[in-house]
Short mmCIF file of C-alpha atoms and ligand atoms in Angstrom, two decimals:
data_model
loop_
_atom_site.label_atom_id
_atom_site.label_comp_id
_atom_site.label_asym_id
_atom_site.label_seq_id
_atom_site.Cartn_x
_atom_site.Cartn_y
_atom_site.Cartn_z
CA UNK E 1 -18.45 148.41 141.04
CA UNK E 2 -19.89 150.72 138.51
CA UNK E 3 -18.38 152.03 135.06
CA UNK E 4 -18.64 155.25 134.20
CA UNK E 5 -21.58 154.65 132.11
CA UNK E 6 -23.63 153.28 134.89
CA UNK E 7 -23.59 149.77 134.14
CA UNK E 8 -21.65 146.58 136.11
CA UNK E 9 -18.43 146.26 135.06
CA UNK E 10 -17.67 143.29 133.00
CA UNK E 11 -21.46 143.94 131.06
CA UNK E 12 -21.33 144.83 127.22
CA UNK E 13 -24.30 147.49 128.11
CA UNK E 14 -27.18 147.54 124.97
CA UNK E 15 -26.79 151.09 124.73
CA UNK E 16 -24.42 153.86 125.56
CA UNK E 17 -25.60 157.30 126.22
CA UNK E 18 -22.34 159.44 126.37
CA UNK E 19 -22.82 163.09 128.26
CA UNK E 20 -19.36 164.78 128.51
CA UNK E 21 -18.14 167.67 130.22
CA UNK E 22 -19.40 170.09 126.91
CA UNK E 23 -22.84 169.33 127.49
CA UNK E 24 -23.03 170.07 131.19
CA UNK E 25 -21.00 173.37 130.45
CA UNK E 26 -23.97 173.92 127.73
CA UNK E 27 -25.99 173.34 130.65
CA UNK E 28 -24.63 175.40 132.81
CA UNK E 29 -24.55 178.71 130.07
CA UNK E 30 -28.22 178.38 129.94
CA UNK E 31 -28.77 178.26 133.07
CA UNK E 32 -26.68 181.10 134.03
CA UNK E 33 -28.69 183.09 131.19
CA UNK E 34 -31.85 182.79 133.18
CA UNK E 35 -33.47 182.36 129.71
CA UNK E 36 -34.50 178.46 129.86
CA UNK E 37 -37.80 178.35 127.81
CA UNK E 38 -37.03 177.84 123.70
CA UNK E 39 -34.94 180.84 122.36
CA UNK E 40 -31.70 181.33 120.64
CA UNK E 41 -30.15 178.08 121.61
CA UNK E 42 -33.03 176.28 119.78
CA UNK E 43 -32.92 178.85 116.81
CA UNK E 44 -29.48 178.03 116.65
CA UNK E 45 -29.37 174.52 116.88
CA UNK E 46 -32.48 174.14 114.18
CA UNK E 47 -29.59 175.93 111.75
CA UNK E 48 -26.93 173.40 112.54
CA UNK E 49 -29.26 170.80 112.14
CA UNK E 50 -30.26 172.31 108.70
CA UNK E 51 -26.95 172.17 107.86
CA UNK E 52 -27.19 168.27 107.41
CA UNK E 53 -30.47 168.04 105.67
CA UNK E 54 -29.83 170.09 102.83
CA UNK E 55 -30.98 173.05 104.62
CA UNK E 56 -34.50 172.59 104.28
CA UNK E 57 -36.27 174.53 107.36
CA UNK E 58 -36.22 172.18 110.39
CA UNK E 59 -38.03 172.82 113.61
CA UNK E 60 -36.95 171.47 117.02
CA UNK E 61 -39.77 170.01 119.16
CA UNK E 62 -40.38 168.40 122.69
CA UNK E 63 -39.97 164.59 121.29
CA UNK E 64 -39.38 162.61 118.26
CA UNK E 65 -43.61 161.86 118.73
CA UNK E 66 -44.35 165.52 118.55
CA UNK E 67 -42.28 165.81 115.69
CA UNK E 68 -43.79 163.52 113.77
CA UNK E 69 -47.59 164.53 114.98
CA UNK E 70 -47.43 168.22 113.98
CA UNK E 71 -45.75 167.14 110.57
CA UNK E 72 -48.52 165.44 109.57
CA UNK E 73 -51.11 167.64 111.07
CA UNK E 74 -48.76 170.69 108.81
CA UNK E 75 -49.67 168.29 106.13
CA UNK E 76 -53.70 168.18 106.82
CA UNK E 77 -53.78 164.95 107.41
CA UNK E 78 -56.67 163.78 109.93
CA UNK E 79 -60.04 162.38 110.35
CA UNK E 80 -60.84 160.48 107.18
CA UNK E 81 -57.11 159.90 106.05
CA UNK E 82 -55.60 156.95 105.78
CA UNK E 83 -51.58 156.51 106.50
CA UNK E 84 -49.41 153.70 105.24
CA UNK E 85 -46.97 152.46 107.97
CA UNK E 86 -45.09 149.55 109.22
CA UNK E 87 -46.04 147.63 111.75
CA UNK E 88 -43.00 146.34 112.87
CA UNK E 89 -41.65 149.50 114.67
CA UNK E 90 -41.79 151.50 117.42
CA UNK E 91 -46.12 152.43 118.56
CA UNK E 92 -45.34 156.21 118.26
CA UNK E 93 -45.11 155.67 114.85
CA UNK E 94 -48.56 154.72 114.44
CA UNK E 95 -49.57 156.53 117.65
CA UNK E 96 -48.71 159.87 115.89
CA UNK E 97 -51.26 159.13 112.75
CA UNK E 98 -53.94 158.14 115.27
CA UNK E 99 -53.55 161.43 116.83
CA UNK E 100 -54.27 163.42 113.85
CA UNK E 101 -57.58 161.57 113.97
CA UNK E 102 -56.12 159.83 110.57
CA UNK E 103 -56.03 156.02 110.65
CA UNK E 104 -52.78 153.67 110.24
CA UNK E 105 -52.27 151.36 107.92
CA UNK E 106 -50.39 148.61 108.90
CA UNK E 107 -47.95 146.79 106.07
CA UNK E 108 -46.07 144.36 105.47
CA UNK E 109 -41.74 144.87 105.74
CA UNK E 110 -38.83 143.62 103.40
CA UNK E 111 -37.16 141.04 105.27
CA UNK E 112 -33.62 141.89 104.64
CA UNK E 113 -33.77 145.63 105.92
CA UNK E 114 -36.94 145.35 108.43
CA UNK E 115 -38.29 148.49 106.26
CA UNK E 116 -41.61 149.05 104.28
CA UNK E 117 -42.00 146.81 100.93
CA UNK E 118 -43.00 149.04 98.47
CA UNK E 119 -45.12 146.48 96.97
CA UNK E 120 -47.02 145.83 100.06
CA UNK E 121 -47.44 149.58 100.49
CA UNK E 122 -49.33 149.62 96.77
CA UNK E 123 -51.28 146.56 97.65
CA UNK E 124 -52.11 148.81 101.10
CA UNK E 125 -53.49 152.35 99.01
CA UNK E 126 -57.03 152.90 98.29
CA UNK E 127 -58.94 156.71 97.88
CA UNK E 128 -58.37 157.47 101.61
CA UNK E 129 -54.18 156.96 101.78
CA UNK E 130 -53.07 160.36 102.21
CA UNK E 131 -49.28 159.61 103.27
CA UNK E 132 -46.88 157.08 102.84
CA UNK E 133 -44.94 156.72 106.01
CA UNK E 134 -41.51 154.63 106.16
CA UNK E 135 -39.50 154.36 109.08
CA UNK E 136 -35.19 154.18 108.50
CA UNK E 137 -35.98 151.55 110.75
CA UNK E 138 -32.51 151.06 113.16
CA UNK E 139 -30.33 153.53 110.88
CA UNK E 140 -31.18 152.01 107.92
CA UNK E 141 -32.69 154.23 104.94
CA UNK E 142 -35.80 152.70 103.81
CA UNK E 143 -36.77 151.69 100.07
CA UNK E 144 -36.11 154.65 97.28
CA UNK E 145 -39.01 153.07 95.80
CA UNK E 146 -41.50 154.32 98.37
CA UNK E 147 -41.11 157.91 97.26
CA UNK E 148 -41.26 156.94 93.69
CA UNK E 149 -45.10 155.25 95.07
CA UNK E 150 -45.84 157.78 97.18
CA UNK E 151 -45.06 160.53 94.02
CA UNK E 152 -47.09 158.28 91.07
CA UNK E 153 -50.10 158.41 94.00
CA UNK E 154 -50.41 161.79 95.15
CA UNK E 155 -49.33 161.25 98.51
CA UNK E 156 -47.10 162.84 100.83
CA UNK E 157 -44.01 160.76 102.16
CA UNK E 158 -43.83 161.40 106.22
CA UNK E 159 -40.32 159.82 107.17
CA UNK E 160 -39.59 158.87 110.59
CA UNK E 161 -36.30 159.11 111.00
CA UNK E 162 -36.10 158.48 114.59
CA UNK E 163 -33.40 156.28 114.24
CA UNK E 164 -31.27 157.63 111.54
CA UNK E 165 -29.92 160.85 111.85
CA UNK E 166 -27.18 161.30 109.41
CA UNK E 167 -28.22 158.18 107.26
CA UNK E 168 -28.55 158.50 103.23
CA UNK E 169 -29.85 157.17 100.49
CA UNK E 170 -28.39 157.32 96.80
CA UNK E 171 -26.26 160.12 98.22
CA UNK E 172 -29.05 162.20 99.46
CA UNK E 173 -29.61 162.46 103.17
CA UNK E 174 -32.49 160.88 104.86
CA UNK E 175 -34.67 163.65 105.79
CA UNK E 176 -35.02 165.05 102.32
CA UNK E 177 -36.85 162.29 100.61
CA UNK E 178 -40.30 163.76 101.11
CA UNK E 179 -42.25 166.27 102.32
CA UNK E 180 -42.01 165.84 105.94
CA UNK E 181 -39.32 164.10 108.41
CA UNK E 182 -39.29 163.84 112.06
CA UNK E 183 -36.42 163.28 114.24
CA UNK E 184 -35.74 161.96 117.83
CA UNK E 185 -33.33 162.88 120.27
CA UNK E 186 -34.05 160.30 122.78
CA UNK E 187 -31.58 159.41 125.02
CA UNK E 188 -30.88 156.14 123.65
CA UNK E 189 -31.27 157.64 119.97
CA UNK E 190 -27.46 158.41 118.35
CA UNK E 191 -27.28 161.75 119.28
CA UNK E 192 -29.44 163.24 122.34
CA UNK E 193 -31.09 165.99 124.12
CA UNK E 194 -32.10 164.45 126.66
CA UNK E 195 -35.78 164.42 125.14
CA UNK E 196 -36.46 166.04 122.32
CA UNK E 197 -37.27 166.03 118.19
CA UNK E 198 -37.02 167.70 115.31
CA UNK E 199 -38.84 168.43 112.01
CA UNK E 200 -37.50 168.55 108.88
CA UNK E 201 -39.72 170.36 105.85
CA UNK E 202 -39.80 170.93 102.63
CA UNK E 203 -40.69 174.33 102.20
CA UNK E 204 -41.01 177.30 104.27
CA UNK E 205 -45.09 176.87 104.19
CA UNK E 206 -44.99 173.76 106.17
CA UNK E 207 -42.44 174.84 108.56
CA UNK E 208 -44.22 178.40 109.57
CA UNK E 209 -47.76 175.52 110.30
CA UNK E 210 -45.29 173.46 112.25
CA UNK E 211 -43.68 176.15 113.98
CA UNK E 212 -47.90 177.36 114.67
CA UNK E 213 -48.97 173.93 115.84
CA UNK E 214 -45.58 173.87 118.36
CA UNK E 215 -46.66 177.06 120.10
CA UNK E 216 -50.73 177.07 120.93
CA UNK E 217 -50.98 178.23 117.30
CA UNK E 218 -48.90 181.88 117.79
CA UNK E 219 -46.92 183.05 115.48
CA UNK E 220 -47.07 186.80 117.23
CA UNK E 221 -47.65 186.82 120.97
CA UNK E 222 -51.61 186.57 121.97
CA UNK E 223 -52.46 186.76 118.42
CA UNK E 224 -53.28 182.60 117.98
CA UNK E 225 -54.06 182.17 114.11
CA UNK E 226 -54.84 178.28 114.60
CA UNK E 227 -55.46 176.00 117.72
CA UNK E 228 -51.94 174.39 118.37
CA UNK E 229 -49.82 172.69 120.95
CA UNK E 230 -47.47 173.64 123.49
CA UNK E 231 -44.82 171.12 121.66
CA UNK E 232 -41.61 173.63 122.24
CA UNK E 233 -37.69 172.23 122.85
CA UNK E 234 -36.26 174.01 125.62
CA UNK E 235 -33.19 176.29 125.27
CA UNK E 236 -31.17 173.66 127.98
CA UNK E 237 -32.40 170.42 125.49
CA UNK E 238 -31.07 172.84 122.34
CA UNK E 239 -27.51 173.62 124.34
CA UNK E 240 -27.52 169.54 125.00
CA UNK E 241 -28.20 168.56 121.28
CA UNK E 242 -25.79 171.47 119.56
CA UNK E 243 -22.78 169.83 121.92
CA UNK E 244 -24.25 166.28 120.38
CA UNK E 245 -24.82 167.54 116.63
CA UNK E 246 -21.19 168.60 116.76
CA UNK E 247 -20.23 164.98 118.34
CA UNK E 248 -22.34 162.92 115.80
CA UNK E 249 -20.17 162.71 112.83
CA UNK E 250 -17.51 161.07 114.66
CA UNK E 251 -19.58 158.52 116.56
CA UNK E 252 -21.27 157.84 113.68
CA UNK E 253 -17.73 156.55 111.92
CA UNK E 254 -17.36 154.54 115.37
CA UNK E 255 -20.63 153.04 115.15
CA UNK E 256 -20.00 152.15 110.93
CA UNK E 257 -16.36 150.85 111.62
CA UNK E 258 -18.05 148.93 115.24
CA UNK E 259 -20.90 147.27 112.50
CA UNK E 260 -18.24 146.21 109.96
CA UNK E 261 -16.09 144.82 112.55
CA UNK E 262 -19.07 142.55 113.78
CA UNK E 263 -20.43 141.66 110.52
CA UNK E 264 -16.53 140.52 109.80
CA UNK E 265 -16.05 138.99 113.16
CA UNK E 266 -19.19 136.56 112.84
CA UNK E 267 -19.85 135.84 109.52
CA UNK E 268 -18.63 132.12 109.98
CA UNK E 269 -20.14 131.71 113.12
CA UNK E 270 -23.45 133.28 111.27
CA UNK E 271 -23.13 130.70 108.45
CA UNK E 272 -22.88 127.90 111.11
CA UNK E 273 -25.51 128.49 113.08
CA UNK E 274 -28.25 129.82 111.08
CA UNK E 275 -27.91 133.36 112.28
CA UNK E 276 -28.92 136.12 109.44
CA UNK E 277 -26.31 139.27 109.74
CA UNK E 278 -27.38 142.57 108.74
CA UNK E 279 -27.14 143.35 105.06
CA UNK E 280 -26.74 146.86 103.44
CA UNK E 281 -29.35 147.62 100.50
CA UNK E 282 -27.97 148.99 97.35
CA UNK E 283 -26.82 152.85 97.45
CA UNK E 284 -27.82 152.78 101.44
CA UNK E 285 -25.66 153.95 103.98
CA UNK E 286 -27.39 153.13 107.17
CA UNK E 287 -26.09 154.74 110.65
CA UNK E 288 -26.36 151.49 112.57
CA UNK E 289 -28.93 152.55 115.33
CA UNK E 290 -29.07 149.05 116.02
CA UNK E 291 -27.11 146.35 114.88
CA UNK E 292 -29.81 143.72 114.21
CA UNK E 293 -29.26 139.94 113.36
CA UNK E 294 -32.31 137.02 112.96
CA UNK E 295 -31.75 134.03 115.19
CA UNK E 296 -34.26 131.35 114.85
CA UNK E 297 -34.18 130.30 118.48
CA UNK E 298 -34.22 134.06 119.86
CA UNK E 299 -35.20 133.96 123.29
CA UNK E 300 -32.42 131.67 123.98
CA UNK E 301 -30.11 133.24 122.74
CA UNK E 302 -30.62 136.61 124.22
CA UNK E 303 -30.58 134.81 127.88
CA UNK E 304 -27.26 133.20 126.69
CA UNK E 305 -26.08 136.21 125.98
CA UNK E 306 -26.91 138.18 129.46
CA UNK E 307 -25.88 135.34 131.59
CA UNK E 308 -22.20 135.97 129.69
CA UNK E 309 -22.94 139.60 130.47
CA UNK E 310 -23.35 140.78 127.03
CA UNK E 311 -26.88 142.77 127.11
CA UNK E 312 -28.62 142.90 124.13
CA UNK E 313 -32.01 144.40 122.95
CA UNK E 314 -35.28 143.18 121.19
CA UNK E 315 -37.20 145.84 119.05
CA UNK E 316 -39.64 144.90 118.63
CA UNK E 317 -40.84 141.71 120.00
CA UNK E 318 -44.82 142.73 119.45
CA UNK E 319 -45.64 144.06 116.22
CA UNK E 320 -47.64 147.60 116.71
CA UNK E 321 -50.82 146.06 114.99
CA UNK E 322 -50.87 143.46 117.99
CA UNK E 323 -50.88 145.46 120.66
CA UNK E 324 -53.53 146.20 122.82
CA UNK E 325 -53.41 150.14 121.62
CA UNK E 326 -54.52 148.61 118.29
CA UNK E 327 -55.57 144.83 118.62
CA UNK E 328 -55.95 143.92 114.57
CA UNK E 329 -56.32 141.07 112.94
CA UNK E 330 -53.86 141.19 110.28
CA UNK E 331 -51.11 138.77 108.39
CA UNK E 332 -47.71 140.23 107.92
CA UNK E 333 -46.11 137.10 107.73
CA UNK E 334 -42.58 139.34 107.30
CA UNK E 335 -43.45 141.16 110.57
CA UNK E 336 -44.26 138.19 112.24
CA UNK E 337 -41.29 136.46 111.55
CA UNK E 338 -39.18 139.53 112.12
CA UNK E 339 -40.99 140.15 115.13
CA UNK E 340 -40.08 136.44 116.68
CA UNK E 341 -36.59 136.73 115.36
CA UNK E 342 -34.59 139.64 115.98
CA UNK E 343 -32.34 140.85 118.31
CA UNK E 344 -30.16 143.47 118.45
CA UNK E 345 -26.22 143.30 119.93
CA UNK E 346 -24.19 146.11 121.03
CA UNK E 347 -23.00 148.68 118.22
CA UNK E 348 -22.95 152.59 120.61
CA UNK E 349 -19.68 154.32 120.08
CA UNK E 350 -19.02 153.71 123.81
CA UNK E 351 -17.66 150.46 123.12
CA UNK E 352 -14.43 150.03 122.74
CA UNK E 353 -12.28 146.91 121.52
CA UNK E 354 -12.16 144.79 124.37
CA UNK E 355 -15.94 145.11 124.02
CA UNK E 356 -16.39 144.62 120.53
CA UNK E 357 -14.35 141.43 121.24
CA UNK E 358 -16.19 139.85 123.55
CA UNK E 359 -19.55 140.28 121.96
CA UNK E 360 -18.25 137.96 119.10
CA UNK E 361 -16.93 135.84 121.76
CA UNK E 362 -20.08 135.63 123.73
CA UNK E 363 -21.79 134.93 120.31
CA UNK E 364 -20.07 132.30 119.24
CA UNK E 365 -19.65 130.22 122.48
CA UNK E 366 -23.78 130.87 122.89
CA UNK E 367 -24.83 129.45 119.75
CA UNK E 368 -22.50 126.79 119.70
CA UNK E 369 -24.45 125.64 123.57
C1 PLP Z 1 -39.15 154.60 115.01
C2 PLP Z 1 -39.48 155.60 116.07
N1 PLP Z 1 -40.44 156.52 115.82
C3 PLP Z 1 -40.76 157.46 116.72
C4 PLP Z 1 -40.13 157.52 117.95
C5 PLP Z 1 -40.59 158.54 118.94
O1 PLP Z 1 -39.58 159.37 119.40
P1 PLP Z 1 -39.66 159.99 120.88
O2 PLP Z 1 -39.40 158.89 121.85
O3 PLP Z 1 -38.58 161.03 120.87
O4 PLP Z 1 -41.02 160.58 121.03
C6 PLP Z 1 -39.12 156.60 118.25
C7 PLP Z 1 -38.34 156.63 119.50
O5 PLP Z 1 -38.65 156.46 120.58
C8 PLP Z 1 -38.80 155.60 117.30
O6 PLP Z 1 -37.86 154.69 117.55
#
């Protein structure tokens, strides 16, 4: 038997992608429209989007990758540039510099939040860093101090805020800390399109070379100013993520009032056993992407875990400068340890009590094995 979500039942699934009855009705108007390429629907859901970033001009893309991409080519950045980014996060991250011709920087990570250390980010600058680029890595707002660095320097501050749509920092949203921020709305992201991203600017200049670089460089049909992409949303992935916009307050109270209940739940069983909970950073109010706890014995756990059918995930288990995309040489001991450590249970707005419940259950009886 099957739940509704597509998973056994009796699993705690990792994630929980919910698609209602809206979104297919969304759907369905488009489709009936005949107009399915990007149009109003996109227009309109870059507005509502605005809406929670201060509204600084955002423009929707094909994926969170693009997004990020044709920010930083809006920015210049390219061949010769140099851009400060964590290694311990998803490769797009760094894949998206590359692109530009640019060349990442890999450094070192706080090890409370998983996010950039400012310090190592200094120690990483020299005459080439054009762009300082932390991710909110699993809903939680990276370092204020990074835009402080990135402002003394001369830099720009790319954010990829793949993971934390509606997260903020000191009361301002994340998004608006610098001059360029790039969205996902992959399925397994908080809210969804299906595929898709968005970019965030911070002024109308940037947007109009985004908005260029999305569409082979046009701003007026046939009349291509620069050489661009073909990096447009659809007007059925904008009807998907306006439904999911207007859904994403609420499940992001679930998923807050889901991470409190954990942290509650097993912070004896965390003191016992060695595990490290999540922590908040000052003035940070993270949107709990992930739910992400250090266990020194890992691997075993997360097989303890499945075989009492609560699924959980590891990102990321190689850091990016390790991989064969990028095969480097480097020591970030924080990223090392993080990378050998983590693992992240259960914390989608799908769950419900009974769920909740048994992941501290599961928890406990596996690290007391
Ligand atoms: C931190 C991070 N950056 C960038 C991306 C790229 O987003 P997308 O998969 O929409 O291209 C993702 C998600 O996959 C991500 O988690």
């Amino acid at each position: 038997m099957r739940s509704e979500l597509g998973t056994p039942v009796g699993l705690v699934p990792a994630t929980g992608v919910l698609i209602g009855a809206e979104e297919r009705e969304a759907v369905d108007r488009v489709l009936s429209s005949g107009l399915l390429a990007q149009g109003a629907e996109v227009a309109t859901f870059e507005s509502e989007f605005a809406a929670y970033v201060h509204d600084r001009p955002c423009v929707a893309v094909n994926s969170g990758t693009s997004a990020l991409l044709l920010g930083l080519l809006a920015l210049g950045i390219g061949r010769g540039d140099e851009v400060v980014v964590p290694s311990f996060s998803f490769a797009a991250t760094a894949n998206a510099v590359a692109l530009t011709g640019a060349t990442p920087v890999f450094a070192d990570i706080e090890p409370r939040h998983f996010c950039l250390d400012p310090a190592a980010v200094l120690a990483a600058l020299t005459p080439r860093t054009a762009a300082v680029m932390p991710v909110h890595l699993y809903g939680h707002p990276a370092s204020a101090e990074l835009a402080a660095v990135a402002e003394r320097h001369g830099l720009a501050l790319v954010e990829d805020a793949a993971q934390a749509h509606l997260a903020a920092l000191d009361g301002r949203p994340v998004g608006t800390l610098g001059q360029v921020a790039a969205f996902s709305f992959y399925p397994t992201k908080n809210m969804t399109c299906g595929e898709g991203g968005l970019v965030v600017c911070a002024d109308d200049a940037l947007a109009r070379r985004v908005r260029l670089l999305r569409n082979q460089g046009m701003e007026r049909r046939y009349a291509n100013e620069i050489v661009g992409y073909n990096a447009r949303m659809t007007d059925i992935h904008a009807a998907i993520g306006r439904v999911q916009l207007g859904r994403l307050p609420a499940w992001t109270r679930t998923r807050r009032a889901n991470a409190t209940f954990l942290s509650a739940a097993l912070d004896d069983v965390a003191a016992d056993h060695g595990l490290t909970l999540p922590a908040i950073a000052q003035g940070a109010e993270p949107v709990w992407h992930q739910y992400t706890l250090r266990a020194p014995r890992r691997d075993e756990l997360v097989a303890t875990l499945a075989g009492l059918g609560v699924q959980t995930g590891v990102y990321y288990p190689t850091p990016i400068h390790r991989l064969p995309a990028y095969d480097l040489d480097l020591d970030l001991p924080v990223t090392a340890a993080a990378a050998r450590e983590v693992l992240s249970l259960p914390v989608h707005p799908a769950l419900d009590q009974d769920g909740l419940e048994r992941i501290v259950a599961a928890t406990a009886q596996a690290v007391a094995e």
